[in-house]
Short mmCIF file of C-alpha atoms and ligand atoms in Angstrom, two decimals:
data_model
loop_
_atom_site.label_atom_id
_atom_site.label_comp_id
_atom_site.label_asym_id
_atom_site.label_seq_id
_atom_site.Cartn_x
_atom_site.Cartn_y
_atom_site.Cartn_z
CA UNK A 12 0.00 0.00 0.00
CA UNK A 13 1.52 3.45 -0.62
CA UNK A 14 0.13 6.20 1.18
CA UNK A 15 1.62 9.09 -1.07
CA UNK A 16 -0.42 7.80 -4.17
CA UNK A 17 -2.10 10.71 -5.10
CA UNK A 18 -5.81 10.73 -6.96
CA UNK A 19 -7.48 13.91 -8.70
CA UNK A 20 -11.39 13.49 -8.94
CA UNK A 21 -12.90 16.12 -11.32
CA UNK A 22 -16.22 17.74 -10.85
CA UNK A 23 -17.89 20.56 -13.43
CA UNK A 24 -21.43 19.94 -13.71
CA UNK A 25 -24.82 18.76 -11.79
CA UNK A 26 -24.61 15.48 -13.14
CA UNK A 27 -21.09 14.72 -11.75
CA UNK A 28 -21.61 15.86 -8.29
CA UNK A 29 -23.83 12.82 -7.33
CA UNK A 30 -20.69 10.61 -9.28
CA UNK A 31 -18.12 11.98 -7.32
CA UNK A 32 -19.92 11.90 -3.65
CA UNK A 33 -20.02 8.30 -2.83
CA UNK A 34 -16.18 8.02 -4.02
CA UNK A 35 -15.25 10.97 -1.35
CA UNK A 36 -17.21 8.98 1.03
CA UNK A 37 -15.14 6.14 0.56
CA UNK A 38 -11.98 7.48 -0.19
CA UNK A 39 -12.23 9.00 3.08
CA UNK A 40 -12.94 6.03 5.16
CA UNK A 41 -9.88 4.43 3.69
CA UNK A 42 -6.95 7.41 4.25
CA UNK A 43 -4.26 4.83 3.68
CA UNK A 44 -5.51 3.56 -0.16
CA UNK A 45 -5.03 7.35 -1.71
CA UNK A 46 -4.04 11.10 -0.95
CA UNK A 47 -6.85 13.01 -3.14
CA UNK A 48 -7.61 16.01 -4.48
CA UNK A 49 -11.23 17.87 -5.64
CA UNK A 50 -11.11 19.91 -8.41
CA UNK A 51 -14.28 21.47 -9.98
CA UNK A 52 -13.97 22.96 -13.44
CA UNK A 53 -16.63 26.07 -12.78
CA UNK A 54 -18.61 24.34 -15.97
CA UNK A 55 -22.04 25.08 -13.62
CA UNK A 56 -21.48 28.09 -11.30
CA UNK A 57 -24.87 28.73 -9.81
CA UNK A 58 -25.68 27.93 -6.52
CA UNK A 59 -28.88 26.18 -7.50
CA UNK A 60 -26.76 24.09 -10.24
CA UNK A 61 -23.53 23.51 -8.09
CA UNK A 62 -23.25 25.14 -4.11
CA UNK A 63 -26.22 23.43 -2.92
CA UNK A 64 -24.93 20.24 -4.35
CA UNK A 65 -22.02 20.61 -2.57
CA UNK A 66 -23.35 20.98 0.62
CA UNK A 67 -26.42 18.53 0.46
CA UNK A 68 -24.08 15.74 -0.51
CA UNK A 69 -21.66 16.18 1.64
CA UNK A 70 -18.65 17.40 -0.92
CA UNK A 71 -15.60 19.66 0.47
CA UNK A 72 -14.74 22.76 -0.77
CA UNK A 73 -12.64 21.63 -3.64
CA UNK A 74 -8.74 22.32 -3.64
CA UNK A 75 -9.16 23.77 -7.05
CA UNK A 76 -11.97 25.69 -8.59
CA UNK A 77 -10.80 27.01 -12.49
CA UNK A 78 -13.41 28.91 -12.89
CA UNK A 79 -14.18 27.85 -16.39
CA UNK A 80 -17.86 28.07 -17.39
CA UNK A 81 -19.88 29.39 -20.08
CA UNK A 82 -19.85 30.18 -23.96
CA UNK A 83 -19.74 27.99 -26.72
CA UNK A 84 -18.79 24.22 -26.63
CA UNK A 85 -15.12 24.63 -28.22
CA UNK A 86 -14.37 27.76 -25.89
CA UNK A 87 -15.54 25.89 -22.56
CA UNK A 88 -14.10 22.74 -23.76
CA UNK A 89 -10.86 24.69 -25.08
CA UNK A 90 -10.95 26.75 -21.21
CA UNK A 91 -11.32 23.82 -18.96
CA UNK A 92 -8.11 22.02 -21.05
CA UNK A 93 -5.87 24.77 -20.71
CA UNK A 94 -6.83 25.33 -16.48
CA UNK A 95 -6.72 21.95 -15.96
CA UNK A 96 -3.66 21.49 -17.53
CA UNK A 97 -1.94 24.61 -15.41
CA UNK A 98 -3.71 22.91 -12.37
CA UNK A 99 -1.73 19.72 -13.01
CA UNK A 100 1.44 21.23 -13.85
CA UNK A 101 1.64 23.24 -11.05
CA UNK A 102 1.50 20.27 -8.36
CA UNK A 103 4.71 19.26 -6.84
CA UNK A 104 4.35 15.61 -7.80
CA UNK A 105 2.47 14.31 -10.82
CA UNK A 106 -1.05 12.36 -9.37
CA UNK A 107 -0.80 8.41 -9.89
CA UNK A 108 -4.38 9.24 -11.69
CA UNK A 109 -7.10 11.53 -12.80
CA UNK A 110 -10.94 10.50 -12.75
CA UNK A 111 -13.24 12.32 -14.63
CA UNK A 112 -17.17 11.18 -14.57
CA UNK A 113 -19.81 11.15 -17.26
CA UNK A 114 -20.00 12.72 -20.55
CA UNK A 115 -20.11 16.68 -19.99
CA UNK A 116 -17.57 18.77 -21.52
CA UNK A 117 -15.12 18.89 -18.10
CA UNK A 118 -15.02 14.95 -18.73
CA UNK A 119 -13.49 15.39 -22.47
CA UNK A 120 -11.48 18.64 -21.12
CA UNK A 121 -9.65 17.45 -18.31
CA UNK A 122 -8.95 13.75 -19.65
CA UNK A 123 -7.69 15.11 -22.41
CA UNK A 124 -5.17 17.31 -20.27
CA UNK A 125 -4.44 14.22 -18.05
CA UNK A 126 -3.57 12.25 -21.06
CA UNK A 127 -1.18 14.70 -22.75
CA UNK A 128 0.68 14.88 -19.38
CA UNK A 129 1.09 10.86 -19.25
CA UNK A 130 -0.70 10.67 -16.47
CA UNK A 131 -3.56 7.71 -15.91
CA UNK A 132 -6.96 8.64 -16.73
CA UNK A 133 -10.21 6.42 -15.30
CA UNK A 134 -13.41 7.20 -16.79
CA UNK A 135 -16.16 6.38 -14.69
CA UNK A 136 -19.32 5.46 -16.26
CA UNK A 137 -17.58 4.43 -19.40
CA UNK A 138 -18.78 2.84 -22.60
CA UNK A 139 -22.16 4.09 -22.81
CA UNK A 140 -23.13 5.02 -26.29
CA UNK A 141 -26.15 6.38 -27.93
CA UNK A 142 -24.99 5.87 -31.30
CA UNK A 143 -26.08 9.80 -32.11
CA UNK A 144 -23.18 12.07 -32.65
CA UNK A 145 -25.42 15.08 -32.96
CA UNK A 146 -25.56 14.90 -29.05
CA UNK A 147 -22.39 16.69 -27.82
CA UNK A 148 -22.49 14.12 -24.96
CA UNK A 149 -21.88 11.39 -27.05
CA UNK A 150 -19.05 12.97 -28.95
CA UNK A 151 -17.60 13.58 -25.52
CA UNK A 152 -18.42 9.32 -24.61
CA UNK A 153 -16.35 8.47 -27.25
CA UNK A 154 -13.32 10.69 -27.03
CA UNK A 155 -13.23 9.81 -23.73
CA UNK A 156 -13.19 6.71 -23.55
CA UNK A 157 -10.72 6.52 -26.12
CA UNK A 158 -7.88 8.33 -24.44
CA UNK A 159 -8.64 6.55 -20.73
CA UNK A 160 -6.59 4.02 -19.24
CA UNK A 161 -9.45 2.53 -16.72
CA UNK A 162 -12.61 2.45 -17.84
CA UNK A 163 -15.50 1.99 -14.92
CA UNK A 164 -18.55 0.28 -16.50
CA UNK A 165 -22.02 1.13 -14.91
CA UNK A 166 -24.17 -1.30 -16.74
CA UNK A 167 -23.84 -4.03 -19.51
CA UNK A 168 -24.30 -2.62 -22.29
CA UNK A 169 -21.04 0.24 -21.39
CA UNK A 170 -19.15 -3.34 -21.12
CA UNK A 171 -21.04 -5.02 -24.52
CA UNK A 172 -20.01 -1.16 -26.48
CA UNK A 173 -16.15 -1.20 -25.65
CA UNK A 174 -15.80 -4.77 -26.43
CA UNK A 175 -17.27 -4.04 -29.78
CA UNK A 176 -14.64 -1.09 -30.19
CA UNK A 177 -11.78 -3.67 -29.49
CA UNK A 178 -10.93 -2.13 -25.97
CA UNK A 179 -8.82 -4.68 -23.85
CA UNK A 180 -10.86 -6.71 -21.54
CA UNK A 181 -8.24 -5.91 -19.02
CA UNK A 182 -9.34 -2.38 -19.38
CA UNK A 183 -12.93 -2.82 -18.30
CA UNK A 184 -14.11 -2.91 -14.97
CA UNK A 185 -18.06 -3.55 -13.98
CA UNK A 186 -18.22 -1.27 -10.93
CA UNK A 187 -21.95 -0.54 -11.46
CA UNK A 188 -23.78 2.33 -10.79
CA UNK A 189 -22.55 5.21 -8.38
CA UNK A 190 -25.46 7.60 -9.03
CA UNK A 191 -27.51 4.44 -7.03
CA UNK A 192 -25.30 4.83 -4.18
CA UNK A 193 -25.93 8.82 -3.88
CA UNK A 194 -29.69 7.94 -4.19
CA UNK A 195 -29.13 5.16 -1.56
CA UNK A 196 -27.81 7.22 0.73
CA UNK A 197 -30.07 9.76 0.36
CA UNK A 198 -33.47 7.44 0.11
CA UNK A 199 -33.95 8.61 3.90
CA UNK A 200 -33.76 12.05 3.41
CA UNK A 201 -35.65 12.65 0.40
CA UNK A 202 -38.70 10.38 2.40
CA UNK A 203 -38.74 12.76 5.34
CA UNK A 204 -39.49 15.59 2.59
CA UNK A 205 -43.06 16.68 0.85
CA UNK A 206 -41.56 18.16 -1.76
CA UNK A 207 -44.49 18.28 -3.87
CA UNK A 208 -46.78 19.47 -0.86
CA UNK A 209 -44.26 22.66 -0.42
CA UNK A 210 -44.82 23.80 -4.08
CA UNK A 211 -48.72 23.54 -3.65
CA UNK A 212 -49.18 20.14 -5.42
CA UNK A 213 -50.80 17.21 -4.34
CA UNK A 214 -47.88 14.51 -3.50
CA UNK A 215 -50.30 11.76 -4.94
CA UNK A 216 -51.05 12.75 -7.84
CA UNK A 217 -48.58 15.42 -9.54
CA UNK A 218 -46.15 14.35 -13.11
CA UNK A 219 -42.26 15.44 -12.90
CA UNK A 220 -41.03 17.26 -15.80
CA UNK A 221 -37.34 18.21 -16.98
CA UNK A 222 -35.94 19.03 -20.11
CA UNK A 223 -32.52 20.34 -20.92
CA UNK A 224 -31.07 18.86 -24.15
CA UNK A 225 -30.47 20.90 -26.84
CA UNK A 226 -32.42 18.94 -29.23
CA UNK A 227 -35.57 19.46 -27.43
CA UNK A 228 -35.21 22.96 -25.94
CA UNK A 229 -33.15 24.62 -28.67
CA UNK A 230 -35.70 24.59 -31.62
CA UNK A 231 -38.35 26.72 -31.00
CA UNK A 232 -40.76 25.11 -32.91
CA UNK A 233 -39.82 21.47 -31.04
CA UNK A 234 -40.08 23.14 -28.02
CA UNK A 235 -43.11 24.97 -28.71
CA UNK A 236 -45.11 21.70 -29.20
CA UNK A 237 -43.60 20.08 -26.68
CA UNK A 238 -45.15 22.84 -23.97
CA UNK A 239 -48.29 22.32 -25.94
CA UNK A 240 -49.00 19.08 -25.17
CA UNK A 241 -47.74 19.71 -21.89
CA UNK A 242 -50.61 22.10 -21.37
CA UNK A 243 -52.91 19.32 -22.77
CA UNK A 244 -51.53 16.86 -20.27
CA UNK A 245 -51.90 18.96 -17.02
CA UNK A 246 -55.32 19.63 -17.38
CA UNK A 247 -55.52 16.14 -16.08
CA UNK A 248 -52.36 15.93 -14.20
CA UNK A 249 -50.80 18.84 -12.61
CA UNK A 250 -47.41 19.02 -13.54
CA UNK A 251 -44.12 20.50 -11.21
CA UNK A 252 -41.22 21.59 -13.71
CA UNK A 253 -37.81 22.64 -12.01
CA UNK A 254 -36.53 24.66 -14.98
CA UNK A 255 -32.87 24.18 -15.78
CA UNK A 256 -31.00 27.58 -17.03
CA UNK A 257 -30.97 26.93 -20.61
CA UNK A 258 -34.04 25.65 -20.58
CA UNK A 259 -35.51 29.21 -18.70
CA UNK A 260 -33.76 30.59 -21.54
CA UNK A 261 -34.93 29.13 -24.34
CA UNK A 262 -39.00 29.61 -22.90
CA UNK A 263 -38.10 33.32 -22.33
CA UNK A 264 -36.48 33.86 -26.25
CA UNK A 265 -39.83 31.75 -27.18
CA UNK A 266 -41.36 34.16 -25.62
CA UNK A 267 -43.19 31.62 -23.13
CA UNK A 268 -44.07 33.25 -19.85
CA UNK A 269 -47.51 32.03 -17.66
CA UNK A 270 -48.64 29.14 -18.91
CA UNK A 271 -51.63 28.38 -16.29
CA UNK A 272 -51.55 26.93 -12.77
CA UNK A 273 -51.16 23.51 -13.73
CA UNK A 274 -47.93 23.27 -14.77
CA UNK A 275 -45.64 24.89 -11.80
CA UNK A 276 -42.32 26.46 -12.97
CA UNK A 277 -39.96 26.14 -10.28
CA UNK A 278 -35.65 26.85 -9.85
CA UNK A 279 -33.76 23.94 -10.11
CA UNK A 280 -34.16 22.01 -6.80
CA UNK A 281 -31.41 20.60 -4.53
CA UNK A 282 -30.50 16.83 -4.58
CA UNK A 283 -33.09 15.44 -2.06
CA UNK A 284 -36.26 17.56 -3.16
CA UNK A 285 -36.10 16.35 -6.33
CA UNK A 286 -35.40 12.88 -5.41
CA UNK A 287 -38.56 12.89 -2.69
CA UNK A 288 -40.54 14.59 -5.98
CA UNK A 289 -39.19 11.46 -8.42
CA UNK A 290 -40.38 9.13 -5.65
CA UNK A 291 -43.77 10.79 -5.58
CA UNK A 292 -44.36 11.25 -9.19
CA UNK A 293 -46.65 9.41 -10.85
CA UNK A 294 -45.20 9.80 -13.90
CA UNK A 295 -41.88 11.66 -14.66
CA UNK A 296 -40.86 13.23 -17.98
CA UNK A 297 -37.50 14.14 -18.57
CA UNK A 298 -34.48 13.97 -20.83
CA UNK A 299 -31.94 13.39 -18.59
CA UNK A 300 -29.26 10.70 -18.67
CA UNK A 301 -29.38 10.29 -14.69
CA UNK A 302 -33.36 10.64 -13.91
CA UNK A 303 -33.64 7.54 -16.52
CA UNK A 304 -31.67 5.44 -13.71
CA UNK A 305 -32.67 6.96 -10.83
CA UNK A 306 -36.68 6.33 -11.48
CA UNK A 307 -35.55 2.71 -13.16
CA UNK A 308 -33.62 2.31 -9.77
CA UNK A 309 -37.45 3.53 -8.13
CA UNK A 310 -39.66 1.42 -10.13
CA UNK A 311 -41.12 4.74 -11.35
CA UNK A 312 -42.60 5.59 -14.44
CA UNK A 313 -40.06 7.45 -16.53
CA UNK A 314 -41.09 8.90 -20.26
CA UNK A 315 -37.50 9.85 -21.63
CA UNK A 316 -38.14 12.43 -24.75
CA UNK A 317 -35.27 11.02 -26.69
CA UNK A 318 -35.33 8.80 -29.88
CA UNK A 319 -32.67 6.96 -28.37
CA UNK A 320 -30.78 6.32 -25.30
CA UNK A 321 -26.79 5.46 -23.66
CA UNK A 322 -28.87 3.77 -21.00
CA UNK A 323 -30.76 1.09 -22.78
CA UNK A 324 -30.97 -1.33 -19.27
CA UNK A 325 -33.43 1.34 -18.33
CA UNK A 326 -35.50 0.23 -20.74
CA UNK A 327 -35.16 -3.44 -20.63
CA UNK A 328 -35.19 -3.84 -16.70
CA UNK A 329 -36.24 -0.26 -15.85
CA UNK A 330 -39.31 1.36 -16.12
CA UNK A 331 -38.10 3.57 -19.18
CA UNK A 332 -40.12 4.15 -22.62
CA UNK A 333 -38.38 6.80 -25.39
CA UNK A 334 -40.92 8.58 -26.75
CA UNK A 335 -39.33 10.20 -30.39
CA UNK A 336 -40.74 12.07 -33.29
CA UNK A 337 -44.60 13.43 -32.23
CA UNK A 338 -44.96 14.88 -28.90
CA UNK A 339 -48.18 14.18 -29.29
CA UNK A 340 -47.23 10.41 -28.16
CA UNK A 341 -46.47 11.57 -25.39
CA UNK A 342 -49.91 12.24 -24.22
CA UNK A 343 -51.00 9.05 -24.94
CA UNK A 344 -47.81 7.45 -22.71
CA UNK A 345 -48.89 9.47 -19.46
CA UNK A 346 -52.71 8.42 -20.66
CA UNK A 347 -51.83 4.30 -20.33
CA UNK A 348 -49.56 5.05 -17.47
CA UNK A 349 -52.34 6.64 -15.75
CA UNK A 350 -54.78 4.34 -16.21
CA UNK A 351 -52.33 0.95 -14.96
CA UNK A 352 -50.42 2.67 -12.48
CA UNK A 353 -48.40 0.10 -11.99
CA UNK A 354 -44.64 0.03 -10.74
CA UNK A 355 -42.31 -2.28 -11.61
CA UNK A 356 -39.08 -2.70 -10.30
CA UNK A 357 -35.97 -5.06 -11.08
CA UNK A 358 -32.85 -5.50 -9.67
CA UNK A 359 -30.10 -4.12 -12.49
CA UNK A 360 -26.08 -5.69 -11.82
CA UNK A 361 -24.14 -3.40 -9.87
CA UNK A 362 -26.64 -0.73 -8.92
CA UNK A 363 -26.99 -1.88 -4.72
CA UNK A 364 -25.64 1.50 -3.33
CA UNK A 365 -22.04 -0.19 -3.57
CA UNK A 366 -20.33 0.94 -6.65
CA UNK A 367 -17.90 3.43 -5.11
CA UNK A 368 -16.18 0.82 -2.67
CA UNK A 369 -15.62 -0.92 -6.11
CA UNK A 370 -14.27 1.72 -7.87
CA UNK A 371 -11.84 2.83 -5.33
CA UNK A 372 -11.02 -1.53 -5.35
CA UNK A 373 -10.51 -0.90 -8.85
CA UNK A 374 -8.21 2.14 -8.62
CA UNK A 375 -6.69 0.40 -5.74
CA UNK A 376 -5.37 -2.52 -8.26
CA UNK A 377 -4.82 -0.44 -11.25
CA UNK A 378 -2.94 2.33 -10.28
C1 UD1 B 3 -24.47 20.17 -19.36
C2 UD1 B 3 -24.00 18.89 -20.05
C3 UD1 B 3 -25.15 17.90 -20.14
C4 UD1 B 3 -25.78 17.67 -18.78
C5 UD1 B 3 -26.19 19.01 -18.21
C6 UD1 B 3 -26.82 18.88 -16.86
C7 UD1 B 3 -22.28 19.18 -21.75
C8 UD1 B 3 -22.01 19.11 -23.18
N1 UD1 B 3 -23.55 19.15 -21.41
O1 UD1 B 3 -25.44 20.78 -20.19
O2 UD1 B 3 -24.66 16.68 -20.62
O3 UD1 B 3 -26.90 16.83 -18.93
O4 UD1 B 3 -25.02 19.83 -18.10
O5 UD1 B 3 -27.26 20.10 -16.38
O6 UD1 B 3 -21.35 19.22 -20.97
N2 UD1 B 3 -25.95 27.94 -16.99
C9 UD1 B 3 -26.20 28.76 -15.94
N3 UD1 B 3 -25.75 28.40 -14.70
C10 UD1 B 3 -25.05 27.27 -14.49
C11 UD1 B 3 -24.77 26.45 -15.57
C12 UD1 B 3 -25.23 26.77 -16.81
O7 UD1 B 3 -26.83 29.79 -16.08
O8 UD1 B 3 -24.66 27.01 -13.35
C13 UD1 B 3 -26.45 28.31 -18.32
C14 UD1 B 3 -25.45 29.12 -19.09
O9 UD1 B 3 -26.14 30.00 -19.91
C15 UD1 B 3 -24.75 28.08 -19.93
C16 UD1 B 3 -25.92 27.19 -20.28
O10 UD1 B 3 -26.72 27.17 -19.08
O11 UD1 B 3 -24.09 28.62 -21.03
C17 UD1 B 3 -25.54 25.80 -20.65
O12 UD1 B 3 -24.63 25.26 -19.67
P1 UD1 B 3 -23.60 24.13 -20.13
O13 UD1 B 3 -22.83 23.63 -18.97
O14 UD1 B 3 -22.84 24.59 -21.33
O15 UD1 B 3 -24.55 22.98 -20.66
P2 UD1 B 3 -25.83 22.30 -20.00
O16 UD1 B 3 -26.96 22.54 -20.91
O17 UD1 B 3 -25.99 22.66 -18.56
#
């Protein structure tokens, strides 16, 4: 065992805060496997989208924050390389790795800047692939992946995708899913919440709504129809909406600002109020990556609006359905859901609140 083995874990956006907090946990009952650092690119910088993360699960301050946030996808992309690449220069000692989580632009960024410097890169949550390059996610999947040394595997088909590319098997690790062990931990909290009940809407009966992607907020028109039939759906389900930035963005430019009681328009909520509300829901509509697990993980109705999806054991042993193409499908999703109400929920490999103890096992052996 050598104590002075130093690990950097990266953090830049929502998604990777709930990656990274069961590995602190861990890392920090077990002082003698690693020396790490916390460094958080700046890619989300509002307290609703990062602080309150932070706190609520538990993260430190990080040792480095670069600051590096906003504008287009090559200038944040281009930003985050060159800080991270001063942050890892400027340490005494080169770190025996780097860990970067998911597929947002700090991901690409800083393995990239690892990579270049020789030094270990583990990608946690590799191999998952939409097959769509239009998604910037999936450009960042790929890229990724390619340049990492350790590649953490969260379900089978991540495992299935980088044997297909020819990726050594000794490469691939199944760790499962970390995200379940943040919602794990949290399960308790989130239950001693009403969530729903605070914004006004009845906890038994309410749908969860969020949308973020680019492909479904940046087109007016998509969007546009997409809040119709919205509209047409809370007349006989009231609907809570925690509206990410872009997304309050793209409504204002469209020029959308009451839209009736029914749907409620909230901030972005903290970790545990929007888990208790995804427990709640009766349905949830979203196109997130994470809120496709995290209801699966529930045995909650999830309606992804995607045509396709990195995640595809949330729809085979979750309780995900893509609905593509018309909106208007939509409608008639919540309709069936509504009238079954039924939950189902299966175990998926991997996702039992452990994953981080096996990624840090993993690190342990490969680094
Ligand atoms: C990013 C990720 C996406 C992830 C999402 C979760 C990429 C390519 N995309 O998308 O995979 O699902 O995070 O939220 O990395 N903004 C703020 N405050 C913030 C953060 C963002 O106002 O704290 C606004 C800014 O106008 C910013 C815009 O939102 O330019 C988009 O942020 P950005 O991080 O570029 O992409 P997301 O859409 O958040």
């Amino acid at each position: 065992m050598n104590a002075a083995r130093h690990l950097v874990l990266v953090a830049g956006a929502r998604p990777n805060f709930m990656k990274i907090a069961p590995l602190v946990r861990v890392l920090r009952s077990r002082p003698e496997l690693f020396r790490w650092s916390l460094v958080h690119t700046g890619q989300h910088y509002d307290e609703k989208m990062s602080g309150v993360f932070f706190s609520q699960l538990g993260l430190p301050e990080p040792d480095a924050h670069l600051g590096a946030g906003g504008g287009t996808h090559g200038q944040q992309t281009a930003r985050i390389l060159e800080a991270f690449e001063g942050y890892l220069m400027q340490l005494p000692a080169a770190p025996a790795g780097v860990l970067v989580a998911g597929d947002v632009n700090s991901t690409l960024a800083c393995a990239l800047a690892a990579v270049k410097l020789h030094i270990p890169v583990a990608h946690l949550e590799a191999g998952l692939r939409s097959f769509d390059r239009n998604m910037p996610e999936e450009i960042n999947r790929v890229m990724t992946d390619a340049i990492s040394d350790i590649l953490l595997v969260s379900e089978p088909a991540g495992e299935a995708n980088l044997r297909a590319e020819g990726v050594a098997a000794s490469k691939i690790h199944y760790v499962g899913n970390v995200m379940i062990d943040t919602l794990v931990t949290h399960l308790h909290a989130a239950a001693s919440l009403d969530t729903a009940a605070t914004l006004g809407v009845d906890g038994r009966n309410f749908g969860l709504i969020t949308l973020h992607r680019p492909s479904n907020v940046d087109d007016p028109a998509r969007l546009e129809s997409l809040i119709s039939v919205l509209q047409r759906i809370s007349s006989r389900l009231p609907l809570v909406f925690p509206v990410h930035p872009r997304t309050k963005q793209k409504l204002s430019d469209a020029g959308f600002g009451h839209l009736g009681d029914a749907i409620r328009f909230v901030e972005p909520l903290p970790y545990d109020e929007l888990l208790c509300l995804q427990r709640q829901a009766t349905v949830v509509i979203t196109d997130s990556g994470g809120i496709q697990e995290e209801t699966s993980f529930l045995g909650v109705p999830c309606l992804t609006l995607r045509p396709n999806t990195e995640r595809p054991v949330t729809t085979t042993l979750g309780t995900n359905i893509l609905v593509s193409g018309d909106p208007a499908e939509l409608a008639h999703h919540v309709d069936q859901i509504l009238r079954t109400s039924s939950r189902k929920q299966t175990a998926i490999p991997g996702w039992d609140g452990k994953a981080a103890e096996r990624v840090i096992g993993a690190l342990d052996a490969a680094l």
